[in-house]
mmCIF file of C-alpha atoms in Angstrom:
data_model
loop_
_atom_site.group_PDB
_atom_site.id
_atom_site.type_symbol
_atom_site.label_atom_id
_atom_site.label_comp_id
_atom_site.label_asym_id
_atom_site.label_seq_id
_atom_site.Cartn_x
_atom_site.Cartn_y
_atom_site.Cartn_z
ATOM 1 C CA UNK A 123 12.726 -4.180 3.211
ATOM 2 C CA UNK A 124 9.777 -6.245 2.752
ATOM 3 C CA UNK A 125 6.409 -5.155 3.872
ATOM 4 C CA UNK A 126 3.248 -7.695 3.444
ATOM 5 C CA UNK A 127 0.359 -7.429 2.844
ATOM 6 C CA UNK A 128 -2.116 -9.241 5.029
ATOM 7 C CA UNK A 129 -5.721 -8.651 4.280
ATOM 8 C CA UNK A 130 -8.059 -8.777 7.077
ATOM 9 C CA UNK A 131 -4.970 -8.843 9.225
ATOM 10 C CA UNK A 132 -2.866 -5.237 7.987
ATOM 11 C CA UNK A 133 0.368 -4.774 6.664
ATOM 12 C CA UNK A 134 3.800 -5.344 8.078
ATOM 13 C CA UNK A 135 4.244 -4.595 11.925
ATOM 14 C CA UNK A 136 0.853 -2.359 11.366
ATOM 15 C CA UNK A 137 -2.246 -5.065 12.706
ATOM 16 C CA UNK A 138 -6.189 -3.668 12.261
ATOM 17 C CA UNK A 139 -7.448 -2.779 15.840
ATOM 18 C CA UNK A 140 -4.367 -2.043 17.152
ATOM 19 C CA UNK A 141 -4.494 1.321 19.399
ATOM 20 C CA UNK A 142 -2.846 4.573 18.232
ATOM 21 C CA UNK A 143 -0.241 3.908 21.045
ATOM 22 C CA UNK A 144 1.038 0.714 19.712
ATOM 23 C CA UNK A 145 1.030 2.128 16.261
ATOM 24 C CA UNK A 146 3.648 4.842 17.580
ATOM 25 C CA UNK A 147 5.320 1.966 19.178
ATOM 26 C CA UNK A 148 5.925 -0.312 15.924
ATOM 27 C CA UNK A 149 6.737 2.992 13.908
ATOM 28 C CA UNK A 150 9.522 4.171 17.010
ATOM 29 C CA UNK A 151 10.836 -0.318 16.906
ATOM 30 C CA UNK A 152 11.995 -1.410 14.189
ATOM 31 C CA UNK A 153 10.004 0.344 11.269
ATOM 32 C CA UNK A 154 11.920 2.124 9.143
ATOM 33 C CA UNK A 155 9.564 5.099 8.767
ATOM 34 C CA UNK A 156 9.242 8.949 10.544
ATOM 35 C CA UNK A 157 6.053 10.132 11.213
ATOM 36 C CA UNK A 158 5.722 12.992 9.478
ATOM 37 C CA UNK A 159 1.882 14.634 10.945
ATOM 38 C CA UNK A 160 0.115 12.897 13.297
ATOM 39 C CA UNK A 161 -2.794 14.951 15.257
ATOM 40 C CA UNK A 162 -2.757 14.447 19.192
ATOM 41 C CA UNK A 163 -5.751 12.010 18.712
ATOM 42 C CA UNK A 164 -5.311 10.829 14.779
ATOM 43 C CA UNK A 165 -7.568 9.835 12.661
ATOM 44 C CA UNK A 166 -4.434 9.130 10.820
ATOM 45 C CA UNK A 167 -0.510 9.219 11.097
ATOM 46 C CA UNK A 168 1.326 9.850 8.081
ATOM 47 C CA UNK A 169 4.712 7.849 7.934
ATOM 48 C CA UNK A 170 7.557 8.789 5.169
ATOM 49 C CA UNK A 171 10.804 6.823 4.746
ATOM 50 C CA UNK A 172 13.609 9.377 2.983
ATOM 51 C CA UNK A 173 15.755 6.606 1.503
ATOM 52 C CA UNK A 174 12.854 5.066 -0.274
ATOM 53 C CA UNK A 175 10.946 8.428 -0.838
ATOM 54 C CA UNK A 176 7.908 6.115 0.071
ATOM 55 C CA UNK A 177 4.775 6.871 2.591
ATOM 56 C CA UNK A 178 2.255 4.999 4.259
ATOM 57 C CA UNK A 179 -0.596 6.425 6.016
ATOM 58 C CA UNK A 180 -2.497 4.572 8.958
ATOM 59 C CA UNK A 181 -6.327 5.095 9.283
ATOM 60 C CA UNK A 182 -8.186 5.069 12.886
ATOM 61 C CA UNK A 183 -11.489 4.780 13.893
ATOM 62 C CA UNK A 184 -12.171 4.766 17.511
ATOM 63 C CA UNK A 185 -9.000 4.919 17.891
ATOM 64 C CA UNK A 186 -8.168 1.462 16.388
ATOM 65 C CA UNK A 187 -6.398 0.763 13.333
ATOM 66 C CA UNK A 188 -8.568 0.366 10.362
ATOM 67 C CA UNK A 189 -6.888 1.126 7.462
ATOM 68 C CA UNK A 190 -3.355 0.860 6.106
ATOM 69 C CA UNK A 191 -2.247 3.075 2.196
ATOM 70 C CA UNK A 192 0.796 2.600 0.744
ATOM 71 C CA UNK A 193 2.175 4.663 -1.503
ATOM 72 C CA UNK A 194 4.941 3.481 -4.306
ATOM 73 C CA UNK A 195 8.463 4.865 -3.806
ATOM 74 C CA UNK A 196 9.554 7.474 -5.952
ATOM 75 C CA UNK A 197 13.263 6.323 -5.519
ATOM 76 C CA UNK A 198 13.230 3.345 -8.616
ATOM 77 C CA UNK A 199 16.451 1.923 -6.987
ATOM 78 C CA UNK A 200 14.614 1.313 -3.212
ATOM 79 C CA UNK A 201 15.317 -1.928 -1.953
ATOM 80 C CA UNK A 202 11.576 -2.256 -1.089
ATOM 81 C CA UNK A 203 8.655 -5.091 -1.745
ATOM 82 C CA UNK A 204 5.365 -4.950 -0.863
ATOM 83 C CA UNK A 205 3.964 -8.128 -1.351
ATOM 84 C CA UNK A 206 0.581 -9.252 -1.959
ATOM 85 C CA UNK A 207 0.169 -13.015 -2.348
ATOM 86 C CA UNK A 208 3.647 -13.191 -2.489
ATOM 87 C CA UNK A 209 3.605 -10.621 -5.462
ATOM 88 C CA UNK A 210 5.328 -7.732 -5.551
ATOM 89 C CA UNK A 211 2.279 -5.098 -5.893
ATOM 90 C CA UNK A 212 4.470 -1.888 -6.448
ATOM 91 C CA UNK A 213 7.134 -3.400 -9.630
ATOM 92 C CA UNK A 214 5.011 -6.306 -11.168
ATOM 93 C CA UNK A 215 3.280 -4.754 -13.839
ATOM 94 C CA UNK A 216 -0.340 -4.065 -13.274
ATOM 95 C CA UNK A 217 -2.124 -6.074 -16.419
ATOM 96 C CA UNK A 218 0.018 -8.794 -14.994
ATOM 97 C CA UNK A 219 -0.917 -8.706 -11.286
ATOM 98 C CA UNK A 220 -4.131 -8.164 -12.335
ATOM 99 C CA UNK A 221 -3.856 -11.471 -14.361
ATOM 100 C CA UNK A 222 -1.470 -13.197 -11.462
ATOM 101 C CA UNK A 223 -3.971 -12.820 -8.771
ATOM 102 C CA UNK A 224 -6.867 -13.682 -10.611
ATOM 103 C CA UNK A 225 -5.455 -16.710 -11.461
ATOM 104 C CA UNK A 226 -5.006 -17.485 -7.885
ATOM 105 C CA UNK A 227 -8.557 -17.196 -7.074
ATOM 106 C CA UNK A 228 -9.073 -14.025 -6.530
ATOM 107 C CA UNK A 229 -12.508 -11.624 -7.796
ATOM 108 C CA UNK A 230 -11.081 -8.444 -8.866
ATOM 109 C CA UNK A 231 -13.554 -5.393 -9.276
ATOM 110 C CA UNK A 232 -12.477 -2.687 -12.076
ATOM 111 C CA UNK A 233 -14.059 0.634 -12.627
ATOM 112 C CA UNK A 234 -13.616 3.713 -15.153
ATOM 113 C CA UNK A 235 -11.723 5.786 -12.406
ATOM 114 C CA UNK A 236 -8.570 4.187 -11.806
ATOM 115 C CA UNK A 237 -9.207 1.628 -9.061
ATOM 116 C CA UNK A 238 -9.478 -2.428 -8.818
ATOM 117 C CA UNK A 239 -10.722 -4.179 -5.662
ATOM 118 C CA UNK A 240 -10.145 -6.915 -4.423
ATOM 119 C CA UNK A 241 -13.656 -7.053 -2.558
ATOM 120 C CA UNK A 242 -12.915 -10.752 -0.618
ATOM 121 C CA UNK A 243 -9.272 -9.162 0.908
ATOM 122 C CA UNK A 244 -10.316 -5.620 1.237
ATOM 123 C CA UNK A 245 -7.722 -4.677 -0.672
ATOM 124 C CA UNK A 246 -7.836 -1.010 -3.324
ATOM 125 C CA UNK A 247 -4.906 -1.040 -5.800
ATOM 126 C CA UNK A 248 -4.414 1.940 -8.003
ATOM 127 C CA UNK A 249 -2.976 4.261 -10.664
ATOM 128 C CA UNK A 250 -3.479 7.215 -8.964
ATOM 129 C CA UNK A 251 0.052 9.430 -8.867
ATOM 130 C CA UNK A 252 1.067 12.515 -10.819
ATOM 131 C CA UNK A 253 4.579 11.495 -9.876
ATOM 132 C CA UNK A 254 7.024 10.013 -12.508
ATOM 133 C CA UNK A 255 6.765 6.589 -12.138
ATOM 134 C CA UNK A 256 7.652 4.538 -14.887
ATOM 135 C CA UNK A 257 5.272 4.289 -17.779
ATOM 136 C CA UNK A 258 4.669 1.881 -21.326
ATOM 137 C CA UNK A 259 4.787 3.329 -25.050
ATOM 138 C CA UNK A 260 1.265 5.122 -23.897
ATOM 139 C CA UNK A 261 2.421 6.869 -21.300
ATOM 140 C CA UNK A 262 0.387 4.995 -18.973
ATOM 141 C CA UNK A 263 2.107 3.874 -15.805
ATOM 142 C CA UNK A 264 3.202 0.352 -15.446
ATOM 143 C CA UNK A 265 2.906 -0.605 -12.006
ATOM 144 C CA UNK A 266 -0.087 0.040 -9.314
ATOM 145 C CA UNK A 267 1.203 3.131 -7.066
ATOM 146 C CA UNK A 268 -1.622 2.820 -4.179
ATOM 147 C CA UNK A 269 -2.773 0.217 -1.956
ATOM 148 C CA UNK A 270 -5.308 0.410 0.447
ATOM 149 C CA UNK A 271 -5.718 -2.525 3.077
ATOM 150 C CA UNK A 272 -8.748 -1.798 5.316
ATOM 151 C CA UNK A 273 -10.230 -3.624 8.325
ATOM 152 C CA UNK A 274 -13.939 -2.616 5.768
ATOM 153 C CA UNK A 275 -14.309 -1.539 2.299
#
């Protein structure tokens, strides 16, 4: 499974502005994911897929789309990309993305807690799990384990 990453557009079947209806409707299609709590009207549905051990969790405002997280999945074997730029965001290395995309162009924002931006996309990628992910010699983790696209950042 694939999943891209669109900024200013969303991710996968997920588009910014769509209505929570049609965001039940792409998750009940052909998405691969279960919502797993979702308030009558949500300011967010969270959305897990078992096989992967992976969740993504849609953002409303006004009841339109505005945000779209991704978190990494847990199972290392997951036949699963999320692409950014036609990168894969969750098993390229971070100091490489880092480096790939900047060499494509784009302004990347870091800061002491954790978290680059991509301010121009609107894209958050992060370090930000106490899961076991894989790690270097440091113990520091490898890959990013968090996006955030949003319609604003």
């Amino acid at each position: 499974m694939d999943a891209e990453i669109r900024p200013h557009v969303g991710v996968g079947p997920f588009r910014f502005g769509m209505s929570v209806e049609e965001a039940r409707a792409a998750v009940a299609g052909r998405c691969p994911f279960r919502t797993v709590s979702c308030d009558e009207e949500p300011g967010q549905i969270v959305l897990r897929q078992d096989d992967f051990e992976m969740d993504v969790v849609l953002g409303f405002t006004k009841g339109a789309l505005s945000g779209v997280e991704l978190v990494r999945f847990r199972n290392e074997d997951a036949d699963v990309r999320v692409l950014l730029d036609g990168l894969d965001v969750f098993r390229t290395p971070s100091e490489d993305l880092f480096q790939q995309l900047a060499e494509r162009g784009h302004t990347i924002e870091e800061n002491d807690l954790g978290f680059d931006v991509l301010p121009e996309l609107k894209v958050i990628l992060a370090n930000r799990s106490s899961h076991e992910y894989p790690v270097d010699e440091e113990g520091d983790p490898l890959s990013y384990d968090y996006v955030l696209v949003a319609d604003q950042i």
